[in-house]
Amino acid sequence: MSESDTILSALADGVLSLTLNRPDKLNSFNEEMHLALRAGFERAHKDADVRAVLLTGAGRGFSAGQDLGDRDPRKGTADLGHTIETFYNPLLRLIRSLEKPVICAVNGVAAGAGANIAFACDITLAARSARFIQAFAKIGLVPDSGGTWNLPRLIGEARAKALALTAEPLDAETAASWGLIWRAVDDDKLMDEAAALATRLAAGPTKGLGLTKRAIQAAATNSLDEQLDLERDLQREAGSSADYAEGVTAFLEKRKPEFKGR
Ligand code: LHQ
């Protein structure tokens, strides 16, 4: 499999679709797939034609996390901290710092880092048959890919600890009702619904959406006073965008806005 085959990438209507593509290994991450996915998110950062990202998996699973065959302890000990620092942390930072919407369509099982990458995206939909597993506990590891940060914030300490310590699978409906993801969708409707959402967001006021993402993420560590100051500053920035002028003009002229993402 060549490097580009591990991630399928396509740009249409402002949506960069990135599909994890190692279906025979449940889209578990090897170094090659990490680098290809990173290249996709780096493109999303740089390319103004990309106004939303849609992340999903090929085949019956979303991602089973790290490819455990690639970190086989029988072949010698590896520094897993180095793996995290070199591969997972840069990916998480790219997703969170991208000031464009990242939609995730979880098409099947999401385990280990696969689950936590899905939870780090901005809007996550999951097929009703999908399951989320904090599989780390089964192999003596600690949740990574932002899991220990995201889980307690999204669902509280009690549920975060129970999921992480037991590694019990969580079904998509429950994940949605707990607020871990946005919505559980019938399996056969998942990709249509996710693509429609991504396309709608890609036609939106990208600057304002990106600043909104920044503000909501900053709230996790800001005081109310800091957050109020941030809202002032970001509103100033959004208010000088061409899309703000277009949005208000379109409202006053009783027509649909045509946002350009600037
Ligand atoms: C796999 C994997 C997999 C390789 C399924 N690797 N082949 C960071 C830093 C460094 C090191 C460690 O980790 C991390 C972060 C992490 O992500 S740790 C967590 C790693 N992931 C797991 O522990 C999950 C392991 N997988 C499973 O528990 C099951 O496969 C799940 C529950 C995800 C799905 O179960 P099934 O639907 O029954 O599928 P399966 O087990 O039959 O898997 C299908 C194939 O995919 C199979 O290959 P085969 O050749 O036998 O058909 C699996 O061996 C392969 N596969 N996960 N992580």
Short mmCIF file of C-alpha atoms in Angstrom, two decimals, residues 28-234:
data_model
loop_
_atom_site.label_atom_id
_atom_site.label_comp_id
_atom_site.label_asym_id
_atom_site.label_seq_id
_atom_site.Cartn_x
_atom_site.Cartn_y
_atom_site.Cartn_z
CA SER A 28 -5.65 1.30 13.13
CA PHE A 29 -2.84 3.84 12.99
CA ASN A 30 0.59 2.99 11.68
CA GLU A 31 3.20 5.66 11.04
CA GLU A 32 2.35 5.90 7.37
CA MET A 33 -1.32 6.62 8.05
CA HIS A 34 -0.38 9.13 10.75
CA LEU A 35 1.81 11.07 8.33
CA ALA A 36 -0.79 10.99 5.55
CA LEU A 37 -3.56 12.19 7.90
CA ARG A 38 -1.28 14.89 9.24
CA ALA A 39 -0.60 16.04 5.67
CA GLY A 40 -4.37 16.27 5.14
CA PHE A 41 -4.90 18.47 8.19
CA GLU A 42 -1.86 20.59 7.30
CA ARG A 43 -3.43 21.18 3.90
CA ALA A 44 -6.69 22.16 5.62
CA HIS A 45 -4.76 24.75 7.64
CA LYS A 46 -3.04 26.26 4.59
CA ASP A 47 -5.52 25.92 1.72
CA ALA A 48 -8.20 28.64 1.66
CA ASP A 49 -10.31 26.43 -0.64
CA VAL A 50 -10.75 24.03 2.29
CA ARG A 51 -13.55 25.41 4.47
CA ALA A 52 -14.47 22.24 6.40
CA VAL A 53 -13.02 18.79 6.97
CA LEU A 54 -14.97 15.53 7.04
CA LEU A 55 -13.13 12.67 8.75
CA THR A 56 -14.38 9.09 8.49
CA GLY A 57 -13.18 5.52 8.09
CA ALA A 58 -13.32 3.00 5.26
CA GLY A 59 -14.94 -0.39 5.80
CA ARG A 60 -16.77 -1.56 8.92
CA GLY A 61 -14.81 0.40 11.53
CA PHE A 62 -13.80 4.00 12.18
CA SER A 63 -10.45 3.26 13.85
CA ALA A 64 -9.12 0.72 16.35
CA GLY A 65 -6.47 3.20 17.56
CA GLN A 66 -2.80 2.35 17.44
CA ASP A 67 -1.81 -0.58 15.20
CA LEU A 68 -0.62 -2.87 17.97
CA GLY A 69 1.38 -4.97 15.50
CA ASP A 70 3.51 -1.89 14.90
CA ARG A 71 4.34 -1.61 18.60
CA ASP A 72 4.82 -5.30 19.33
CA PRO A 73 6.64 -5.62 22.70
CA ARG A 74 7.92 -9.07 21.66
CA LYS A 75 10.12 -7.28 19.14
CA GLY A 76 11.68 -5.02 21.74
CA THR A 77 10.51 -2.25 24.01
CA ALA A 78 9.44 1.03 22.44
CA ASP A 79 9.20 4.46 24.05
CA LEU A 80 5.47 5.05 23.78
CA GLY A 81 5.94 8.63 24.98
CA HIS A 82 7.95 9.19 21.84
CA THR A 83 5.11 7.73 19.72
CA ILE A 84 2.64 10.06 21.40
CA GLU A 85 4.89 13.10 21.05
CA THR A 86 5.76 12.33 17.42
CA PHE A 87 2.40 11.20 16.06
CA TYR A 88 -0.72 11.56 18.24
CA ASN A 89 -0.10 14.90 19.90
CA PRO A 90 0.69 16.76 16.66
CA LEU A 91 -2.51 15.33 15.13
CA LEU A 92 -4.64 16.42 18.08
CA ARG A 93 -3.13 19.89 18.01
CA LEU A 94 -3.77 20.20 14.28
CA ILE A 95 -7.44 19.23 14.70
CA ARG A 96 -8.06 21.54 17.65
CA SER A 97 -6.18 24.53 16.23
CA LEU A 98 -7.76 24.33 12.76
CA GLU A 99 -10.09 27.35 12.64
CA LYS A 100 -12.49 25.56 10.31
CA PRO A 101 -15.16 23.00 11.26
CA VAL A 102 -14.02 19.39 11.56
CA ILE A 103 -16.90 16.95 11.20
CA CYS A 104 -16.34 13.33 12.14
CA ALA A 105 -18.53 10.49 10.87
CA VAL A 106 -17.91 7.43 13.03
CA ASN A 107 -18.97 4.61 10.74
CA GLY A 108 -18.21 1.73 13.11
CA VAL A 109 -16.13 0.79 16.12
CA ALA A 110 -13.83 3.52 17.48
CA ALA A 111 -11.33 2.16 20.00
CA GLY A 112 -8.39 3.61 21.91
CA ALA A 113 -6.93 6.63 20.17
CA GLY A 114 -9.57 6.12 17.46
CA ALA A 115 -12.32 7.01 19.94
CA ASN A 116 -10.49 9.99 21.37
CA ILE A 117 -9.68 11.41 17.96
CA ALA A 118 -13.41 11.25 17.16
CA PHE A 119 -14.23 13.07 20.43
CA ALA A 120 -11.68 15.79 19.60
CA CYS A 121 -13.46 16.76 16.37
CA ASP A 122 -15.92 19.66 16.40
CA ILE A 123 -19.10 17.84 15.43
CA THR A 124 -19.14 14.06 15.66
CA LEU A 125 -21.92 11.91 14.23
CA ALA A 126 -21.93 8.16 14.67
CA ALA A 127 -23.72 5.28 13.03
CA ARG A 128 -26.23 3.77 15.45
CA SER A 129 -24.25 0.50 15.32
CA ALA A 130 -20.94 2.18 16.23
CA ARG A 131 -19.29 1.60 19.61
CA PHE A 132 -16.71 3.65 21.47
CA ILE A 133 -14.13 1.79 23.56
CA GLN A 134 -11.44 3.24 25.83
CA ALA A 135 -9.43 0.12 25.03
CA PHE A 136 -6.27 1.35 26.76
CA ALA A 137 -7.17 -0.31 30.08
CA LYS A 138 -7.19 -3.72 28.41
CA ILE A 139 -3.50 -3.43 27.52
CA GLY A 140 -2.20 -1.55 30.55
CA LEU A 141 -2.13 1.91 28.97
CA VAL A 142 -3.53 5.33 29.75
CA PRO A 143 -6.08 7.08 27.50
CA ASP A 144 -4.27 9.39 25.10
CA SER A 145 -5.14 11.64 22.16
CA GLY A 146 -6.66 14.11 24.59
CA GLY A 147 -8.94 11.51 26.19
CA THR A 148 -8.09 12.35 29.78
CA TRP A 149 -8.75 16.03 29.00
CA ASN A 150 -11.87 15.65 26.88
CA LEU A 151 -13.73 12.87 28.66
CA PRO A 152 -14.12 14.50 32.10
CA ARG A 153 -15.05 17.81 30.45
CA LEU A 154 -17.65 16.27 28.19
CA ILE A 155 -19.23 13.70 30.51
CA GLY A 156 -17.89 14.36 34.03
CA GLU A 157 -15.39 12.49 36.14
CA ALA A 158 -17.62 9.58 37.17
CA ARG A 159 -18.46 8.49 33.64
CA ALA A 160 -14.97 9.30 32.35
CA LYS A 161 -13.35 7.10 34.98
CA ALA A 162 -15.81 4.24 34.50
CA LEU A 163 -15.27 4.21 30.71
CA ALA A 164 -11.49 4.47 31.02
CA LEU A 165 -11.06 1.95 33.83
CA THR A 166 -13.45 -0.72 32.53
CA ALA A 167 -12.93 -0.32 28.74
CA GLU A 168 -16.61 -1.22 28.36
CA PRO A 169 -18.02 -0.36 24.93
CA LEU A 170 -20.37 2.60 24.77
CA ASP A 171 -23.07 2.57 22.10
CA ALA A 172 -23.62 5.57 19.86
CA GLU A 173 -27.06 6.47 21.28
CA THR A 174 -25.67 6.63 24.82
CA ALA A 175 -22.63 8.58 23.64
CA ALA A 176 -25.01 11.12 22.12
CA SER A 177 -27.28 11.27 25.17
CA TRP A 178 -24.23 11.85 27.41
CA GLY A 179 -22.94 14.64 25.18
CA LEU A 180 -19.82 12.85 23.96
CA ILE A 181 -20.95 13.22 20.36
CA TRP A 182 -23.53 15.33 18.55
CA ARG A 183 -25.87 12.68 17.17
CA ALA A 184 -26.41 8.97 16.47
CA VAL A 185 -27.70 8.39 12.95
CA ASP A 186 -29.16 5.35 11.17
CA ASP A 187 -26.25 3.46 9.62
CA ASP A 188 -27.43 3.89 6.04
CA LYS A 189 -27.92 7.65 6.51
CA LEU A 190 -24.64 8.45 8.27
CA MET A 191 -22.51 9.49 5.30
CA ASP A 192 -25.28 11.50 3.60
CA GLU A 193 -26.05 13.35 6.80
CA ALA A 194 -22.39 14.00 7.62
CA ALA A 195 -21.62 15.16 4.07
CA ALA A 196 -24.65 17.47 4.04
CA LEU A 197 -23.57 19.00 7.34
CA ALA A 198 -19.98 19.44 6.16
CA THR A 199 -21.12 21.02 2.88
CA ARG A 200 -23.43 23.39 4.74
CA LEU A 201 -20.67 24.46 7.10
CA ALA A 202 -18.18 24.84 4.24
CA ALA A 203 -20.55 27.37 2.68
CA GLY A 204 -20.72 29.29 5.95
CA PRO A 205 -18.81 32.30 7.28
CA THR A 206 -15.56 30.39 7.84
CA LYS A 207 -13.81 33.20 9.69
CA GLY A 208 -16.63 33.56 12.22
CA LEU A 209 -17.01 29.79 12.60
CA GLY A 210 -13.28 29.43 13.21
CA LEU A 211 -13.26 32.17 15.83
CA THR A 212 -16.29 30.55 17.49
CA LYS A 213 -14.37 27.29 17.72
CA ARG A 214 -11.42 29.12 19.26
CA ALA A 215 -13.65 30.85 21.83
CA ILE A 216 -15.47 27.69 22.93
CA GLN A 217 -12.21 25.78 23.31
CA ALA A 218 -10.65 28.62 25.30
CA ALA A 219 -13.52 28.50 27.81
CA ALA A 220 -12.14 25.26 29.27
CA THR A 221 -9.23 27.12 30.83
CA ASN A 222 -10.42 30.76 31.01
CA SER A 223 -12.15 32.59 33.85
CA LEU A 224 -15.43 34.33 32.98
CA ASP A 225 -13.61 37.67 32.88
CA GLU A 226 -10.99 36.32 30.52
CA GLN A 227 -13.68 34.78 28.35
CA LEU A 228 -15.68 38.02 28.19
CA ASP A 229 -12.53 39.84 27.07
CA LEU A 230 -11.87 37.17 24.49
CA GLU A 231 -15.43 37.44 23.14
CA ARG A 232 -14.93 41.19 22.76
CA ASP A 233 -11.69 40.71 20.85
CA LEU A 234 -12.99 37.95 18.62
#
